Short mmCIF file of C-alpha atoms (C1' of nucleotides) in Angstrom, two decimals:
data_model
loop_
_atom_site.label_atom_id
_atom_site.label_comp_id
_atom_site.label_asym_id
_atom_site.label_seq_id
_atom_site.Cartn_x
_atom_site.Cartn_y
_atom_site.Cartn_z
CA MET Z 673 -6.05 8.14 3.92
CA SER Z 674 -5.65 4.93 1.94
CA GLU Z 675 -4.07 6.92 -0.86
CA ILE Z 676 -1.41 8.30 1.44
CA PHE Z 677 -0.47 4.88 2.76
CA LYS Z 678 -0.53 3.37 -0.72
CA ALA Z 679 1.82 6.09 -1.86
CA LEU Z 680 4.12 5.39 1.08
CA ALA Z 681 4.05 1.64 0.52
CA ASP Z 682 6.54 1.85 -2.34
CA PRO Z 683 10.24 2.42 -1.49
CA THR Z 684 10.86 4.40 -4.66
CA ARG Z 685 8.13 6.85 -3.74
CA ARG Z 686 9.36 7.14 -0.17
CA ARG Z 687 12.80 7.96 -1.52
CA VAL Z 688 11.32 10.60 -3.83
CA LEU Z 689 9.68 12.28 -0.85
CA GLN Z 690 12.96 12.14 1.00
CA LEU Z 691 14.76 13.83 -1.91
CA LEU Z 692 12.08 16.49 -2.12
CA ARG Z 693 12.55 17.23 1.52
CA GLU Z 694 15.96 18.72 0.66
CA ARG Z 695 14.67 20.94 -2.12
CA PRO Z 696 12.11 21.00 -4.93
CA MET Z 697 13.30 19.16 -8.02
CA THR Z 698 12.13 18.70 -11.58
CA ALA Z 699 10.73 15.39 -12.77
CA GLY Z 700 13.91 14.86 -14.76
CA GLU Z 701 16.24 15.56 -11.86
CA LEU Z 702 14.31 13.15 -9.70
CA ALA Z 703 14.17 10.48 -12.38
CA GLU Z 704 17.97 10.60 -12.80
CA GLN Z 705 18.38 9.29 -9.28
CA PHE Z 706 16.59 6.02 -10.00
CA PRO Z 707 17.28 3.02 -12.23
CA PHE Z 708 13.83 3.18 -13.84
CA SER Z 709 12.51 4.70 -17.03
CA LYS Z 710 11.17 8.24 -16.98
CA ALA Z 711 7.75 6.86 -17.84
CA THR Z 712 7.83 4.63 -14.79
CA MET Z 713 8.95 7.53 -12.62
CA SER Z 714 6.19 9.68 -14.07
CA ALA Z 715 3.69 7.09 -12.89
CA HIS Z 716 5.18 7.26 -9.40
CA PHE Z 717 4.84 11.04 -9.45
CA ALA Z 718 1.20 10.64 -10.43
CA VAL Z 719 0.57 8.46 -7.38
CA LEU Z 720 2.20 11.06 -5.14
CA ARG Z 721 0.10 13.79 -6.77
CA GLU Z 722 -3.08 11.74 -6.28
CA ALA Z 723 -2.25 11.45 -2.60
CA ASP Z 724 -1.65 15.18 -2.56
CA LEU Z 725 1.80 14.62 -1.09
CA VAL Z 726 3.55 16.75 -3.71
CA ALA Z 727 2.82 19.96 -5.59
CA SER Z 728 3.75 20.29 -9.23
CA ASP Z 729 4.75 23.61 -10.72
CA LYS Z 730 4.97 23.73 -14.50
CA ARG Z 731 7.54 26.29 -15.58
CA GLY Z 732 8.50 26.45 -19.21
CA THR Z 733 9.23 22.98 -20.43
CA SER Z 734 9.89 21.35 -17.11
CA ILE Z 735 7.84 20.49 -14.05
CA THR Z 736 9.11 21.11 -10.57
CA TYR Z 737 7.84 18.92 -7.77
CA SER Z 738 7.88 19.93 -4.15
CA LEU Z 739 6.96 18.10 -0.96
CA LYS Z 740 3.72 18.99 0.79
CA LEU Z 741 5.07 18.17 4.19
CA SER Z 742 2.04 19.36 6.12
CA VAL Z 743 -0.25 17.01 4.21
CA LEU Z 744 2.00 14.12 5.10
CA GLU Z 745 2.25 15.18 8.73
CA ASP Z 746 -1.45 15.74 9.09
CA GLY Z 747 -2.22 12.42 7.44
CA LEU Z 748 0.07 10.45 9.69
CA LEU Z 749 -1.16 12.28 12.76
CA ALA Z 750 -4.80 11.77 11.83
CA PHE Z 751 -4.12 8.06 11.63
CA ALA Z 752 -2.15 8.07 14.86
CA GLU Z 753 -5.12 9.66 16.55
CA THR Z 754 -7.49 6.91 15.42
CA LEU Z 755 -5.22 4.62 17.40
CA GLY Z 756 -5.03 6.87 20.39
CA ILE Z 757 -1.38 7.64 19.82
CA GLY Z 758 -0.56 11.28 20.37
CA THR Z 759 -4.07 12.04 21.53
CA SER Z 760 -3.03 15.52 22.51
CA LYS Z 761 -3.30 16.82 18.95
CA VAL Z 762 0.30 17.84 18.60
CA ARG Z 763 1.57 19.04 15.26
CA ALA Z 764 4.65 16.99 14.38
CA SER Z 765 6.68 20.07 13.58
CA THR Z 766 6.36 21.24 17.14
CA ILE Z 767 7.00 18.02 18.99
CA ILE Z 768 9.58 18.34 21.71
CA SER Z 769 11.58 15.51 23.11
CA THR Z 770 10.74 14.03 26.47
CA GLU Z 771 12.64 10.78 26.24
CA GLU Z 772 15.65 9.67 24.23
CA LYS Z 773 15.45 6.37 22.42
CA GLY Z 774 18.10 3.61 22.26
CA MET N 1270 8.91 -0.65 6.21
CA SER N 1271 7.04 -1.28 2.97
CA GLU N 1272 5.17 -4.08 4.68
CA ILE N 1273 3.89 -1.77 7.39
CA PHE N 1274 2.62 0.80 4.91
CA LYS N 1275 1.10 -1.89 2.69
CA ALA N 1276 -0.72 -3.22 5.72
CA LEU N 1277 -1.99 0.26 6.55
CA ALA N 1278 -3.04 0.98 2.97
CA ASP N 1279 -6.25 -1.05 3.36
CA PRO N 1280 -9.12 0.47 5.34
CA THR N 1281 -10.29 -2.92 6.61
CA ARG N 1282 -6.88 -3.59 8.11
CA ARG N 1283 -6.70 -0.12 9.65
CA ARG N 1284 -10.07 -0.75 11.24
CA VAL N 1285 -8.87 -4.09 12.58
CA LEU N 1286 -5.95 -2.36 14.24
CA GLN N 1287 -8.31 0.21 15.69
CA LEU N 1288 -10.51 -2.52 17.14
CA LEU N 1289 -7.51 -4.29 18.61
CA ARG N 1290 -6.49 -1.10 20.30
CA GLU N 1291 -9.49 -1.50 22.61
CA ARG N 1292 -8.73 -5.10 23.54
CA PRO N 1293 -7.39 -8.31 22.06
CA MET N 1294 -10.01 -10.20 20.06
CA THR N 1295 -10.31 -13.57 18.39
CA ALA N 1296 -10.28 -13.95 14.63
CA GLY N 1297 -13.97 -14.74 14.73
CA GLU N 1298 -14.91 -11.75 16.86
CA LEU N 1299 -13.00 -9.49 14.52
CA ALA N 1300 -14.45 -11.07 11.40
CA GLU N 1301 -18.01 -10.51 12.71
CA GLN N 1302 -17.49 -6.78 12.48
CA PHE N 1303 -16.92 -6.81 8.74
CA PRO N 1304 -19.05 -7.66 5.72
CA PHE N 1305 -16.45 -10.07 4.32
CA SER N 1306 -16.01 -13.81 4.50
CA LYS N 1307 -13.88 -15.30 7.24
CA ALA N 1308 -11.45 -16.48 4.60
CA THR N 1309 -11.00 -12.93 3.37
CA MET N 1310 -10.54 -11.67 6.89
CA SER N 1311 -8.02 -14.40 7.58
CA ALA N 1312 -5.98 -13.09 4.65
CA HIS N 1313 -6.09 -9.60 6.13
CA PHE N 1314 -4.87 -10.99 9.44
CA ALA N 1315 -2.01 -12.67 7.61
CA VAL N 1316 -0.93 -9.34 6.13
CA LEU N 1317 -0.98 -7.76 9.57
CA ARG N 1318 1.03 -10.68 10.95
CA GLU N 1319 3.57 -10.35 8.10
CA ALA N 1320 4.03 -6.70 9.00
CA ASP N 1321 4.43 -7.78 12.64
CA LEU N 1322 1.68 -5.37 13.63
CA VAL N 1323 -0.29 -8.00 15.54
CA ALA N 1324 0.53 -10.94 17.77
CA SER N 1325 -1.51 -14.13 17.54
CA ASP N 1326 -2.11 -16.32 20.54
CA LYS N 1327 -3.60 -19.71 19.86
CA ARG N 1328 -5.68 -20.86 22.80
CA GLY N 1329 -7.83 -23.90 22.42
CA THR N 1330 -9.77 -23.73 19.23
CA SER N 1331 -9.56 -20.01 18.74
CA ILE N 1332 -6.82 -17.51 17.96
CA THR N 1333 -6.61 -14.22 19.78
CA TYR N 1334 -5.03 -11.31 18.01
CA SER N 1335 -3.55 -8.34 19.81
CA LEU N 1336 -2.08 -5.09 18.60
CA LYS N 1337 1.69 -4.62 18.71
CA LEU N 1338 1.44 -0.92 19.23
CA SER N 1339 5.14 -0.32 19.72
CA VAL N 1340 5.97 -1.87 16.35
CA LEU N 1341 3.52 0.47 14.71
CA GLU N 1342 4.81 3.49 16.61
CA ASP N 1343 8.42 2.69 15.93
CA GLY N 1344 7.72 2.10 12.25
CA LEU N 1345 5.92 5.37 11.79
CA LEU N 1346 8.54 7.26 13.75
CA ALA N 1347 11.40 5.67 11.83
CA PHE N 1348 9.77 6.88 8.64
CA ALA N 1349 9.11 10.31 10.09
CA GLU N 1350 12.78 10.57 10.90
CA THR N 1351 13.83 9.84 7.32
CA LEU N 1352 11.88 12.97 6.49
CA GLY N 1353 13.30 14.98 9.32
CA ILE N 1354 10.00 15.12 11.16
CA GLY N 1355 10.37 14.58 14.89
CA THR N 1356 14.16 14.46 14.66
CA SER N 1357 14.44 14.40 18.41
CA LYS N 1358 13.79 10.64 18.67
CA VAL N 1359 10.64 10.90 20.72
CA ARG N 1360 8.63 7.80 21.52
CA ALA N 1361 5.04 8.49 20.48
CA SER N 1362 3.66 7.22 23.76
CA THR N 1363 5.51 9.91 25.64
CA ILE N 1364 4.82 12.86 23.41
CA ILE N 1365 3.52 15.85 25.31
CA SER N 1366 1.51 18.59 23.80
CA THR N 1367 3.11 21.93 23.00
CA GLU N 1368 0.45 23.33 20.71
CA GLU N 1369 -3.24 22.70 20.34
CA LYS N 1370 -4.59 22.21 16.88
CA GLY N 1371 -7.84 23.58 15.36
"C1'" DT I 713 7.90 26.12 -38.86
"C1'" DT I 714 11.12 22.73 -37.62
"C1'" DT I 715 13.92 20.74 -34.21
"C1'" DG I 716 15.07 19.34 -29.65
"C1'" DT I 717 14.14 18.58 -24.82
"C1'" DG I 718 11.26 17.33 -20.88
"C1'" DT I 719 7.31 14.98 -19.46
"C1'" DT I 720 3.24 12.35 -19.76
"C1'" DT I 721 0.10 9.00 -22.00
"C1'" DA I 722 -0.94 4.67 -24.33
"C1'" DG I 723 -0.50 -0.07 -24.75
"C1'" DC I 724 1.50 -4.09 -23.10
"C1'" DT I 725 3.06 -7.90 -19.63
"C1'" DA I 726 3.95 -10.09 -15.27
"C1'" DA I 727 3.13 -10.11 -10.61
"C1'" DA I 728 0.45 -8.86 -6.56
"C1'" DT I 729 -4.02 -8.01 -4.24
"C1'" DA I 730 -8.70 -8.60 -2.51
"C1'" DA I 731 -12.56 -11.14 -2.73
"C1'" DC I 732 -15.23 -15.69 -2.87
"C1'" DG I 733 -16.70 -20.71 -1.81
"C1'" DA I 734 -15.02 -25.11 -0.73
"C1'" DA I 735 -11.83 -28.00 1.44
"C1'" DA I 736 -8.48 -28.90 5.00
"C1'" DT I 737 -6.73 -28.53 9.79
"C1'" DA I 738 -6.90 -28.34 14.71
"C1'" DT I 739 -9.10 -28.68 19.01
"C1'" DG I 740 -12.52 -29.46 22.63
"C1'" DA I 741 -16.79 -31.97 23.87
"C1'" DG I 742 -19.40 -35.96 24.04
"C1'" DC A 1157 -13.77 -42.04 17.66
"C1'" DT A 1158 -17.06 -38.66 16.02
"C1'" DC A 1159 -19.04 -34.21 15.87
"C1'" DA A 1160 -19.13 -29.32 15.99
"C1'" DT A 1161 -16.59 -25.07 15.98
"C1'" DA A 1162 -12.81 -21.89 14.77
"C1'" DT A 1163 -9.55 -20.74 11.61
"C1'" DT A 1164 -6.67 -21.21 7.73
"C1'" DT A 1165 -5.43 -22.89 3.11
"C1'" DC A 1166 -6.58 -23.85 -1.72
"C1'" DG A 1167 -8.13 -22.71 -6.18
"C1'" DT A 1168 -10.32 -19.28 -8.87
"C1'" DT A 1169 -11.43 -14.61 -10.65
"C1'" DA A 1170 -11.23 -9.63 -11.32
"C1'" DT A 1171 -8.62 -5.64 -10.39
"C1'" DT A 1172 -4.52 -3.06 -9.53
"C1'" DT A 1173 0.32 -2.29 -9.73
"C1'" DA A 1174 5.06 -1.64 -11.39
"C1'" DG A 1175 7.77 -1.97 -15.02
"C1'" DC A 1176 8.90 -1.42 -20.15
"C1'" DT A 1177 8.97 0.83 -25.07
"C1'" DA A 1178 6.97 3.77 -28.22
"C1'" DA A 1179 4.12 7.54 -29.20
"C1'" DA A 1180 2.19 11.93 -28.10
"C1'" DC A 1181 2.27 16.48 -26.11
"C1'" DA A 1182 4.14 21.10 -24.63
"C1'" DC A 1183 7.18 24.46 -25.09
"C1'" DA A 1184 11.53 27.09 -26.24
"C1'" DA A 1185 14.78 28.14 -29.56
"C1'" DA A 1186 16.53 28.53 -34.07
#
DNA sequence: TTTGTGTTTAGCTAAATAACGAAATATGAG
DNA sequence: CTCATATTTCGTTATTTAGCTAAACACAAA
């Protein structure tokens, strides 16, 4: 649980997850989108891997990362439940709207 | 956003939030529940205050902390939306169940 | 096998974090 | 005013983190 929140605490890593939501991408493709060295980005990927938020698929010379959305969902929901939010054990992917915001 | 996740990244602080969900408590009452010094706990409270996750009410000689649940909910939901989870702008407190888990 | 490309690891630095005890601050009681 | 209590702030230490460059590793192609 701590590992998930630590992973999410960095804006670069949140942005990586957001990019991976669109489609799986290689480490290089991801790194291109940020103003940091590939080594630094590699360290960010390692944190996301540790938190089990991404899967890495080594193919040939490059590594493709993809988002493990259910791990993220389940993690956030598990936490929400410890606070009594969403006590009804809903899966996020099936939430339906009951009230519009704003 | 980062501040919220940083606050949640520590298990002691998550537990504080959980305790505050039951009822508001003074700094001292909270600190009693943990094996750390009051100074250490005070630093944790400061992080929670920085993230705006708790309100502090000074009354007499003691300070009562209370959970700002809506800030937490809105923060988590705002993040969820950046990932396309719960795109329908639901407030967590009004979620209704559509599928049981487990 | 050599070369090139993609990625990670190693080694470093600066800044942030979590913990402590001791000191400072604020308030209510006497 | 003085004392006791509640809480925070200060100063220190050890650990972790985010960034860098350079080196190493893995693999595909020539």
